[in-house]
Tab-separated table of C-alpha atoms in Angstrom:
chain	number	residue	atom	x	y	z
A	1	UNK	CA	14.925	20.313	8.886
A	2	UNK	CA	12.492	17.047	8.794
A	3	UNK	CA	13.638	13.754	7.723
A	4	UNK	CA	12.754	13.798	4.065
A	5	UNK	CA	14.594	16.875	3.951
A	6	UNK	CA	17.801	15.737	5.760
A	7	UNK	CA	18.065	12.708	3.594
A	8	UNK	CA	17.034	14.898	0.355
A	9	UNK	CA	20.194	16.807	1.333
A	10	UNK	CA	22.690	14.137	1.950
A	11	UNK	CA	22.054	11.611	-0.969
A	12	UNK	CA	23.838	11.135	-4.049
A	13	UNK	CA	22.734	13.514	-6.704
A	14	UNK	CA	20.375	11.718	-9.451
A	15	UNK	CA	21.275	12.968	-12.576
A	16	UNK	CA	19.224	13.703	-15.284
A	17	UNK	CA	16.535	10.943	-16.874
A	18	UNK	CA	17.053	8.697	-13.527
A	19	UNK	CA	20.459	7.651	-14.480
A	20	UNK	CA	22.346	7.749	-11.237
A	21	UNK	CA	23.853	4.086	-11.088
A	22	UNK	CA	22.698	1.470	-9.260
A	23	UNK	CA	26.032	0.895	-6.584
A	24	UNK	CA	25.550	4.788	-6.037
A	25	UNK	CA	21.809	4.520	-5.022
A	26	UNK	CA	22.216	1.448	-2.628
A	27	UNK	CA	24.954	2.952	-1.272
A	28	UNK	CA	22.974	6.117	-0.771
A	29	UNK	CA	20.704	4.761	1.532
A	30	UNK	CA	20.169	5.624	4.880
A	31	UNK	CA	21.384	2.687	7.896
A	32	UNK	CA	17.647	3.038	8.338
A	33	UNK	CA	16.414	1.775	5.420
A	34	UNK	CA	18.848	-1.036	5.859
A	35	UNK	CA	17.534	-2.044	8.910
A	36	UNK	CA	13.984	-2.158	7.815
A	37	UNK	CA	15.160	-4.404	5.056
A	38	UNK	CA	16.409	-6.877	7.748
A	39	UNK	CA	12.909	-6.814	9.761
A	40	UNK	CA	11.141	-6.898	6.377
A	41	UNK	CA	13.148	-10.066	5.384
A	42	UNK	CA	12.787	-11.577	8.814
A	43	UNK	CA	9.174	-11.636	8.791
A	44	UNK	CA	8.526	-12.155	5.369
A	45	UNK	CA	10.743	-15.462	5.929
A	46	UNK	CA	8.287	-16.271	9.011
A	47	UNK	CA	5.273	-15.842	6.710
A	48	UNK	CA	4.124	-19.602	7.134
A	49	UNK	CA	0.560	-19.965	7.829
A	50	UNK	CA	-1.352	-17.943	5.283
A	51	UNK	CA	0.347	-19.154	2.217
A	52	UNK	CA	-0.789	-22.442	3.419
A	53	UNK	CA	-4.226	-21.518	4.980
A	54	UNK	CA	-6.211	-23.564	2.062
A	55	UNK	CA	-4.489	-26.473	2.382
A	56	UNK	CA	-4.575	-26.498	6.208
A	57	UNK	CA	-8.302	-26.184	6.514
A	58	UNK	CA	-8.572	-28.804	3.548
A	59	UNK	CA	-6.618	-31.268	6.165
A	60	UNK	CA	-9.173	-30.075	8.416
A	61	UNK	CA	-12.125	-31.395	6.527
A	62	UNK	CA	-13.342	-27.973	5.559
A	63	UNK	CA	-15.550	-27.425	1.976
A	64	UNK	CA	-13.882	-25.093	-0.420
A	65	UNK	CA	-16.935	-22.328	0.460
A	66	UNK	CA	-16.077	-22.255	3.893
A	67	UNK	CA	-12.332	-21.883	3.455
A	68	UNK	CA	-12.870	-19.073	0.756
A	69	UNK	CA	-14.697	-17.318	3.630
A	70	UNK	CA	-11.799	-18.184	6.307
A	71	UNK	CA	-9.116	-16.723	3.954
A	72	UNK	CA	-11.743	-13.956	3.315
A	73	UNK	CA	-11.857	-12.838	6.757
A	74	UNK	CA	-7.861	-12.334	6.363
A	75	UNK	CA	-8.749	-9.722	3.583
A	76	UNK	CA	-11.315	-8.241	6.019
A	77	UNK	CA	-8.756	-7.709	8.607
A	78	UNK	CA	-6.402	-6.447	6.146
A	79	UNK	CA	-8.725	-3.810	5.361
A	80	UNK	CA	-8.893	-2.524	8.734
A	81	UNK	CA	-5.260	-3.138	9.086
A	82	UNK	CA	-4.843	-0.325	6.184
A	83	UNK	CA	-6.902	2.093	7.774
A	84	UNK	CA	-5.899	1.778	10.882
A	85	UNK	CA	-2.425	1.298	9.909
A	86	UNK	CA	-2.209	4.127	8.096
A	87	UNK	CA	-3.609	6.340	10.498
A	88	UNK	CA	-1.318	5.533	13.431
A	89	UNK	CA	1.947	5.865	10.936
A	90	UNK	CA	0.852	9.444	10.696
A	91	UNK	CA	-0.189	9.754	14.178
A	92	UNK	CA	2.147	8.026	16.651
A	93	UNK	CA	4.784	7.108	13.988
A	94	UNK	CA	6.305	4.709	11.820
A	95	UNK	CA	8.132	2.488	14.407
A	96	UNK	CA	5.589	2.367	17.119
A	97	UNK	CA	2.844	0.996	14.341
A	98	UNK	CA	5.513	-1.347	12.895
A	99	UNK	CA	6.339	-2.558	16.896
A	100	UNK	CA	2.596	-3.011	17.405
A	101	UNK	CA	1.699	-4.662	14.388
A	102	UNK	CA	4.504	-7.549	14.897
A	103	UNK	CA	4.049	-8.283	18.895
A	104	UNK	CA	-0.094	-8.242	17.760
A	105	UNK	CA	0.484	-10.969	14.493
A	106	UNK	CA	2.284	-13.029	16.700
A	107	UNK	CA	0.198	-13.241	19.933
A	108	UNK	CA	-2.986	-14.075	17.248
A	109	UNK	CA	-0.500	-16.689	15.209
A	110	UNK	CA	-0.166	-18.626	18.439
A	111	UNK	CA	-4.158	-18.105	19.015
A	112	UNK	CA	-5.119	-19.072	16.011
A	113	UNK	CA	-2.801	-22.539	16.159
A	114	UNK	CA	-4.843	-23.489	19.387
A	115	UNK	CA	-8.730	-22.547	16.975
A	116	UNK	CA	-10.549	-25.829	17.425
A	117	UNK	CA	-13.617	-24.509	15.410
A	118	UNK	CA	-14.481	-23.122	12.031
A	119	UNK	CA	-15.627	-19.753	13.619
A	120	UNK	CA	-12.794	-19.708	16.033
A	121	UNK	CA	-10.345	-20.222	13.177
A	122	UNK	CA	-12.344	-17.505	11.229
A	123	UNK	CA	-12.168	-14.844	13.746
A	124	UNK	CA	-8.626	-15.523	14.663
A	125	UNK	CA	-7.509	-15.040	10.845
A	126	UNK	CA	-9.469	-11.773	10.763
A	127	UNK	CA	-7.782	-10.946	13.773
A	128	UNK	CA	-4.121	-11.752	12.042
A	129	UNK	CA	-4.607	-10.327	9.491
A	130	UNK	CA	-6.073	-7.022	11.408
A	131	UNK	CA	-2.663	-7.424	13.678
A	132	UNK	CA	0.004	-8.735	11.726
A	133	UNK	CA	-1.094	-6.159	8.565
A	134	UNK	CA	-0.704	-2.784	10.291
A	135	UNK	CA	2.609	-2.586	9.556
A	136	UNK	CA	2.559	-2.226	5.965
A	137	UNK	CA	1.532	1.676	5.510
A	138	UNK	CA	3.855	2.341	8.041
A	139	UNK	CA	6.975	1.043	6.802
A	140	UNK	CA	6.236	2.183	3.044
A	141	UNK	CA	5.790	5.585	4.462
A	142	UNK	CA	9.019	5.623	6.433
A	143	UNK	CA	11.115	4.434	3.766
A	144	UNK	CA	9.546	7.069	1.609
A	145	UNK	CA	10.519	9.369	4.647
A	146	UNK	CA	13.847	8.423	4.657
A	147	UNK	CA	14.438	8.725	1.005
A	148	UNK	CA	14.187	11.637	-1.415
A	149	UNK	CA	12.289	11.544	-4.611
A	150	UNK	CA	14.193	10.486	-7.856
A	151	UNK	CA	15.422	7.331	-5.864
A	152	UNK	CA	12.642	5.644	-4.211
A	153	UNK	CA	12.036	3.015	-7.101
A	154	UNK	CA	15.725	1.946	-6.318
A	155	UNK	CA	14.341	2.246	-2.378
A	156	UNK	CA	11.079	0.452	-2.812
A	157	UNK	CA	12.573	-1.928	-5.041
A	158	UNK	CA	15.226	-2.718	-2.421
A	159	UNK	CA	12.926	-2.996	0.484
A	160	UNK	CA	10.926	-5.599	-2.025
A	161	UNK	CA	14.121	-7.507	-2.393
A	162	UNK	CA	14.192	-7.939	1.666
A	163	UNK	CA	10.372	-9.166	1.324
A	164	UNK	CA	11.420	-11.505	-1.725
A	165	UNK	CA	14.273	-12.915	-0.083
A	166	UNK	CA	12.239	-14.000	2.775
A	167	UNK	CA	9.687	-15.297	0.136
A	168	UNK	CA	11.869	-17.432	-1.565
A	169	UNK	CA	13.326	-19.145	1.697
A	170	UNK	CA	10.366	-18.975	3.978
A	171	UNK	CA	7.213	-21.150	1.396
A	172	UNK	CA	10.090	-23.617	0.573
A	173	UNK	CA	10.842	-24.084	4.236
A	174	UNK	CA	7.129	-23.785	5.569
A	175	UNK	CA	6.159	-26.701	2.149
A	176	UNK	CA	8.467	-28.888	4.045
A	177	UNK	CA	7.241	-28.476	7.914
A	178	UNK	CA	4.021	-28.551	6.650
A	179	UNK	CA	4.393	-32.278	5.581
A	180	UNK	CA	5.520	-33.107	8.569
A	181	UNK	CA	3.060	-30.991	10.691
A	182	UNK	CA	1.588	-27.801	10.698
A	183	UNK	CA	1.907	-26.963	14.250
A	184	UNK	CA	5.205	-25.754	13.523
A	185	UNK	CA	4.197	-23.255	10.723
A	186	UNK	CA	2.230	-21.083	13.520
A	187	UNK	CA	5.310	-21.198	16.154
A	188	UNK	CA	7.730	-20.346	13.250
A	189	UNK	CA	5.222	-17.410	12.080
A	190	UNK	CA	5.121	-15.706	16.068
A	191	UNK	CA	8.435	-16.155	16.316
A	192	UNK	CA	9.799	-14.139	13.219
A	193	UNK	CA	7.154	-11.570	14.146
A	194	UNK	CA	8.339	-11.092	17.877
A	195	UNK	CA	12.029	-10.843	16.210
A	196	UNK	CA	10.654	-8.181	13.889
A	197	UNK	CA	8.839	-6.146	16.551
A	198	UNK	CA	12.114	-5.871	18.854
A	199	UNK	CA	14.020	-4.825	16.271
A	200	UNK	CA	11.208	-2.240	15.320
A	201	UNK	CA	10.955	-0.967	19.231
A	202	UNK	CA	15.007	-0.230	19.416
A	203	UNK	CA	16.306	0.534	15.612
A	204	UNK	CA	14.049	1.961	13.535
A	205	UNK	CA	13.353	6.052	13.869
A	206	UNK	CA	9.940	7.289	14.278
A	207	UNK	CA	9.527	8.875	10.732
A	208	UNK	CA	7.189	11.993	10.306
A	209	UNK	CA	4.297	12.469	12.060
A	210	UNK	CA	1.626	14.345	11.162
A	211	UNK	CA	0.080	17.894	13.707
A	212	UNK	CA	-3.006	16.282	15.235
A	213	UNK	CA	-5.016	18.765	14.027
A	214	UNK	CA	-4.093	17.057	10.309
A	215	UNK	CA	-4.061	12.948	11.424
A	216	UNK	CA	-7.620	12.092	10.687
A	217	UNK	CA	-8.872	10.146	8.062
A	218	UNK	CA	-11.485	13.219	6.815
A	219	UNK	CA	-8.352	15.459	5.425
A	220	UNK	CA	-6.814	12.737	3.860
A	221	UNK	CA	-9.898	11.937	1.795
A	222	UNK	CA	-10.428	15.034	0.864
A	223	UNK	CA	-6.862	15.041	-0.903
A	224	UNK	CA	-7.204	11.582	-2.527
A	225	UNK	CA	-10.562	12.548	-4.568
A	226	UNK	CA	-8.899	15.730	-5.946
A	227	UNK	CA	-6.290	13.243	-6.368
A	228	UNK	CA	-6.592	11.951	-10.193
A	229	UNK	CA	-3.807	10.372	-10.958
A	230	UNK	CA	-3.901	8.383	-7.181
A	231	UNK	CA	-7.289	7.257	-7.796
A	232	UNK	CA	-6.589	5.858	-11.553
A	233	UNK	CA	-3.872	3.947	-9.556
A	234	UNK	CA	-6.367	2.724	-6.778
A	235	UNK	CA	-8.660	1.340	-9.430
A	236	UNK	CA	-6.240	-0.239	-11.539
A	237	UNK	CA	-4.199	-1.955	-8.454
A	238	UNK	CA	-7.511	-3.968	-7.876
A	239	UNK	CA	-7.850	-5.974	-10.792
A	240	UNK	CA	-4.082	-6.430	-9.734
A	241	UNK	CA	-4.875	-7.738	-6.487
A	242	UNK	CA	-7.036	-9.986	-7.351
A	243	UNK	CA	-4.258	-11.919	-9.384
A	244	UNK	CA	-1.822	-11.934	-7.132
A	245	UNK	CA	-4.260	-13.082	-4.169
A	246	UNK	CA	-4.824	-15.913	-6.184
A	247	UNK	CA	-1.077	-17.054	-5.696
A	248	UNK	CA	-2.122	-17.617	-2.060
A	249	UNK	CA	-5.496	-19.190	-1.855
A	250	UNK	CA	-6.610	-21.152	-5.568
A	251	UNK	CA	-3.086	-21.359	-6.668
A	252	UNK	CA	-1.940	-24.260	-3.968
A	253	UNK	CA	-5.545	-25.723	-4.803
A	254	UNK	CA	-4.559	-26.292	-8.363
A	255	UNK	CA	-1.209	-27.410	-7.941
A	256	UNK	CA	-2.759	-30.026	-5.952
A	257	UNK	CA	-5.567	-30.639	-8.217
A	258	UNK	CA	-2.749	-31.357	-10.509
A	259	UNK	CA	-1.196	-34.254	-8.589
A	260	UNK	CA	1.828	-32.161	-6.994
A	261	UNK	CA	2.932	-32.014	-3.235
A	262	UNK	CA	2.617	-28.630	-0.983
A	263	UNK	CA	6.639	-29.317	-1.313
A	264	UNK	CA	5.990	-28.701	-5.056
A	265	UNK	CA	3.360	-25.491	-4.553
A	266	UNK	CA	6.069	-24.040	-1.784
A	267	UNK	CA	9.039	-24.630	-4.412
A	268	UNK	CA	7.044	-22.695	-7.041
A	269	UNK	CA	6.179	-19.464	-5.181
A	270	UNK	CA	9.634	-19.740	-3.427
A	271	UNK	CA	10.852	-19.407	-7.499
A	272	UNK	CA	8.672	-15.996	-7.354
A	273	UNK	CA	10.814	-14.633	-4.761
A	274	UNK	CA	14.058	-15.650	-6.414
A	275	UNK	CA	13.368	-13.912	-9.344
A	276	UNK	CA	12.760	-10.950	-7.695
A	277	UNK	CA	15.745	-11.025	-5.618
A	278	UNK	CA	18.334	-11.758	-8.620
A	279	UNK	CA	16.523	-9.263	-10.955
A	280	UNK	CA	14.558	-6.939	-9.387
A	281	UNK	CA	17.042	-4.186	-8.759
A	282	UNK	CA	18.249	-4.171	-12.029
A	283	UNK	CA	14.640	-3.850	-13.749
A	284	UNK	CA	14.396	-1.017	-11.299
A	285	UNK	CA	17.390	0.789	-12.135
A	286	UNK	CA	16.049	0.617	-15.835
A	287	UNK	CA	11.956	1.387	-15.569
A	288	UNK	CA	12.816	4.404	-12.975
A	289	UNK	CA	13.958	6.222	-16.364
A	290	UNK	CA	10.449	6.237	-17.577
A	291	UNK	CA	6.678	7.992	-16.901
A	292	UNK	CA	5.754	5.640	-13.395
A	293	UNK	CA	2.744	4.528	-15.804
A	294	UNK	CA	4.567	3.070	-18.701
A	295	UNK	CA	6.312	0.131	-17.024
A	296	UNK	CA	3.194	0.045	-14.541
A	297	UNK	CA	0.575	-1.075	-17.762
A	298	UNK	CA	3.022	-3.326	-18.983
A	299	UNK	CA	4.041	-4.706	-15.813
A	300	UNK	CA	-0.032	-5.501	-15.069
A	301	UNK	CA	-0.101	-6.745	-18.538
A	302	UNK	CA	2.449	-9.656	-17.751
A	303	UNK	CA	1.318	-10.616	-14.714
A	304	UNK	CA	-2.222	-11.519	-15.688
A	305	UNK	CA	-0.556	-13.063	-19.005
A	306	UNK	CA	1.520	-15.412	-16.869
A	307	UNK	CA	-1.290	-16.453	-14.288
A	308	UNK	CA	-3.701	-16.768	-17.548
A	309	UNK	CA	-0.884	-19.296	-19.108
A	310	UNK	CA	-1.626	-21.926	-16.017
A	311	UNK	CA	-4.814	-22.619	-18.037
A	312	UNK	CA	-2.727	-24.723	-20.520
A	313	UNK	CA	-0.362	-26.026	-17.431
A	314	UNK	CA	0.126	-29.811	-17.539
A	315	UNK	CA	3.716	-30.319	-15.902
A	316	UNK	CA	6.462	-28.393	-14.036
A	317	UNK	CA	7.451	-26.858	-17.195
A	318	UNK	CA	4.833	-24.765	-18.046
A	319	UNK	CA	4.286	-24.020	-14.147
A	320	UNK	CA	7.443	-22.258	-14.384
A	321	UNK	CA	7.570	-20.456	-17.278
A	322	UNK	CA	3.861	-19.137	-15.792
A	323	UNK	CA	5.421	-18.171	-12.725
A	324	UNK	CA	8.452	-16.352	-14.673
A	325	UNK	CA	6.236	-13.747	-16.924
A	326	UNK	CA	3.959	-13.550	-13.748
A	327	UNK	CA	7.618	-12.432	-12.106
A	328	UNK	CA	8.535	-9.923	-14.591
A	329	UNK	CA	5.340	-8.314	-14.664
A	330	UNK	CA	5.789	-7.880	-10.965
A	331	UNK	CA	9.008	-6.687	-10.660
A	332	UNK	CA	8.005	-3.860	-13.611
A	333	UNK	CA	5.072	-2.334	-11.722
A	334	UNK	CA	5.040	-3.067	-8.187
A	335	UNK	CA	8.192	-0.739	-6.845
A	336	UNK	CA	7.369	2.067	-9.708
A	337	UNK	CA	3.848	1.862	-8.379
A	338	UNK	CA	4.867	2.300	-4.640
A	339	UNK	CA	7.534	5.399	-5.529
A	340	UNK	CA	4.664	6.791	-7.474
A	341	UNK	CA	2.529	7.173	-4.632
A	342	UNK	CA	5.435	8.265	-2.189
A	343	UNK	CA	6.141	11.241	-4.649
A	344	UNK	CA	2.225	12.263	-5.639
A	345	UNK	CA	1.495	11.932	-1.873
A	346	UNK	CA	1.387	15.209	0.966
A	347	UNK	CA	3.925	14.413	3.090
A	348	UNK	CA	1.880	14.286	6.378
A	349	UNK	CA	-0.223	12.172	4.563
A	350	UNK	CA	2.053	9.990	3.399
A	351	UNK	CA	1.281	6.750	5.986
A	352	UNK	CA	-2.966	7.552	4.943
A	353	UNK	CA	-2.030	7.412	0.946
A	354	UNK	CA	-0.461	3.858	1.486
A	355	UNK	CA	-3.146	2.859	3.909
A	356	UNK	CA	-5.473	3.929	1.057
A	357	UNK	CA	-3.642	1.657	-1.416
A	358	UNK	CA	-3.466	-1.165	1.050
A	359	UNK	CA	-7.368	-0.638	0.847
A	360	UNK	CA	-7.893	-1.251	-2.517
A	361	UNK	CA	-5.942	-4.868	-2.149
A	362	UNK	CA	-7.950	-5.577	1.073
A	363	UNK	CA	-11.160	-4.777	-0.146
A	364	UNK	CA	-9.983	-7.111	-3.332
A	365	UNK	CA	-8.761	-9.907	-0.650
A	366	UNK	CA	-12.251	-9.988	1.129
A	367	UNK	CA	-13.656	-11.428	-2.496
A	368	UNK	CA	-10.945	-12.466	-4.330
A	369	UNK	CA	-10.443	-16.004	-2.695
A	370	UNK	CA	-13.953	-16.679	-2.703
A	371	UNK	CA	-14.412	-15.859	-6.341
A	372	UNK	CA	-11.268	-17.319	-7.642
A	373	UNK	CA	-12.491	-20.569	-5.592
A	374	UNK	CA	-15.772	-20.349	-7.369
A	375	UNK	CA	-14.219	-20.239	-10.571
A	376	UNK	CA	-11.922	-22.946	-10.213
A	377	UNK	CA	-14.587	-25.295	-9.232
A	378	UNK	CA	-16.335	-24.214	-12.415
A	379	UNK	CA	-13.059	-25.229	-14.446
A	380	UNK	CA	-9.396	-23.998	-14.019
A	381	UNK	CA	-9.791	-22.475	-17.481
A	382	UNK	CA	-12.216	-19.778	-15.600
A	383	UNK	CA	-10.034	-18.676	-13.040
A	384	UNK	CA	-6.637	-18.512	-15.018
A	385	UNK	CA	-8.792	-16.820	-18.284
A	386	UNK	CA	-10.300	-13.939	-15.291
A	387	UNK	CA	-6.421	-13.710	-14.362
A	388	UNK	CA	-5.991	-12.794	-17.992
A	389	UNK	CA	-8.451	-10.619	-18.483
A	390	UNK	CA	-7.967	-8.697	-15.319
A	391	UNK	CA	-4.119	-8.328	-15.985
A	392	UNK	CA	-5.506	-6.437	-19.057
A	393	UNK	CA	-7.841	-4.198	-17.556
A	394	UNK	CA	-5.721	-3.069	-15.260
A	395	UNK	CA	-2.956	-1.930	-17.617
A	396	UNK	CA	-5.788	-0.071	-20.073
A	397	UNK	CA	-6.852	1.657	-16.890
A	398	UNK	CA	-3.330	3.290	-15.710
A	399	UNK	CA	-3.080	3.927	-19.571
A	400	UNK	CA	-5.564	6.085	-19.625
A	401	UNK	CA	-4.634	9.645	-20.089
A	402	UNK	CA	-5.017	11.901	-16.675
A	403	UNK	CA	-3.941	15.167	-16.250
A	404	UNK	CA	-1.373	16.679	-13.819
A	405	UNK	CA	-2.269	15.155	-10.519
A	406	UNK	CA	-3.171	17.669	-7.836
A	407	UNK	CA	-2.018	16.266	-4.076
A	408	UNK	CA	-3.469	18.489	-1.791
């Protein structure tokens, strides 16, 4: 019996309409899934370079153009990082790609600390991101291992709760060290990603792996474009990247622009990961009742409505309430989104399917910056009225009607 199977057997039944209650499905998951939570939170603490990558190459005398192309290089790694990514959680397994991934983000935190030139600084981002990304497919497909269908939006939004924790301690933390000097953002980051890696190497299981005959990229692709409803979900996820990508590159611009301290810009996104944390799992518990794609259009709806609201920001008030509807958008589509490819994915394909979703936001990262850079030195009005619009494009397009999607 594999994995998916064993845990299918042994969790709490879900009854009828998604109902089972919340206590029931925590308590349902696997140790596991608890200990990726712990490595998740861990490094998403540690995260304290990029969210601060625009401002650092600002202190560094850099021009907006050639920091949207630094930050871009990120995105470009990130690509790679899904495809690559993806392919080894199929092929070697889930914990040797998430061991890799930290001991490799770490090594090219501490090289890019020591970058004394723009190209130096560009290559060791790309090579972060690259590094410190692969990890991503991996651990979505082993929690979707680990857990049966029916309860993976309570397991995805759990496993974002870990990430969001982190987030709400780690910016606030990083805001303040970054004042005082940035050298310690980069040994902070290695650090939490060594932590991560050990615990990785000796906790975590390997998940499934796919025959070899079946771990190539050519199969996989063949299953997505048959794949109708996954490819609505690709397209619309990209105007959705682009929003949230904004959050770490223009976003600390602007706040800045506006007169506040990276203290201020840290305390703000550190409020997006509080959110999540207090309310995330109960949203979940709720939206998991519904058609994935219900809560998913309305969820892409609010976030680009709270981003667009920062065009009419003048003070912390309106800041917030921005960042709150940009929240609750979140928390309604992003963990529905993730179950929804766990259950329309093959299961030996699993770790390619989120590597293929990680590709839509990387392709989105190796633009987004730069654009959303370009529009804000046009006017802030651009780039928060494009966060608008895009929000609403994306929720018309996983509106649209599809029929039964056919996973091969």
């Amino acid at each position: 019996m594999n994995m998916a199977n064993q845990n299918a057997a042994t969790a709490a039944p879900v009854l009828a309409g998604g109902e089972t209650g919340l206590l029931d499905s925590l308590r349902a998951l696997p140790r596991a899934a608890w200990v990726l939570y712990s490595g998740i939170f861990l490094n998403r603490f540690g995260t304290f370079v990029i969210p601060f990558l625009t401002l650092y190459m600002k202190r560094k005398g850099y021009s907006l153009a050639d920091t949207g192309i630094a930050v871009g290089s990120y995105g470009a790694g990130t690509l790679l990082a899904c495809f690559f990514g993806g392919n080894l959680a199929d092929q070697i397994g889930r914990r040797k790609t998430i061991a890799l991934s930290m001991f490799g983000g770490a090594a090219t935190m501490l090289l890019l600390s020591i970058a004394d030139s723009w190209w130096t600084i560009v290559l060791f981002i790309g090579l972060n991101g690259l590094c410190g990304e692969l990890y991503r497919p991996a651990s979505s497909a082993l929690l979707a291992d680990l857990v049966p269908n029916g309860q993976r939006v309570i397991a995805f939004s759990g496993y974002r709760m870990a990430l969001n924790a982190g987030w709400a301690f780690g910016p606030a933390t990083a805001g303040f060290l970054a004042d005082y000097s940035f050298k310690w953002l980069f040994i902070g980051d290695a650090f939490t990603s060594t932590l991560f890696g050990i615990i990785a190497w000796t906790a975590l299981p390997h998940g499934v792996r796919a025959q070899k005959h079946e771990s190539g990229w050519t199969t996989a692709v063949g299953s997505i474009r048959q794949n109708r409803a996954f490819l609505q979900l690709l397209l619309a996820s990209m105007f959705i990247a682009w929003i949230f990508y904004q959050m770490s590159s223009t976003y600390s611009l602007f706040i800045s622009q506006l007169g506040y301290s990276p203290a201020v810009y840290g305390a703000l996104i550190s409020l997006n990961g509080a959110v999540v944390v207090c309310f995330e799992l109960i949203i979940s518990n709720f939206t998991r009742r519904f058609d994935p794609r219900r809560p998913m259009a309305l969820g892409y709806l609010l976030v680009g409505i709270g981003f667009g609201l920062n065009a009419f920001a003048t003070g912390i008030p309106t800041l917030i309430a921005a960042i709150f509807i940009f929240t609750f958008g979140e928390m309604m589509s992003i963990p529905v989104s993730a179950a929804y490819i766990a259950d329309i994915a093959p299961t030996h394909m699993r770790g390619r399917y989120m590597g293929a979703h990680g590709l839509s936001w990387g392709i989105t990262f190796i633009f987004g910056p730069g654009l959303g850079m370009w529009l804000l030195s046009q006017g802030s009005g651009w780039l928060w009225g494009g966060c608008a619009l895009s929000g609403l494009l994306g929720a018309a397009i996983i509106s649209l009607p599809q029929k039964k999607a056919n996973a091969l």
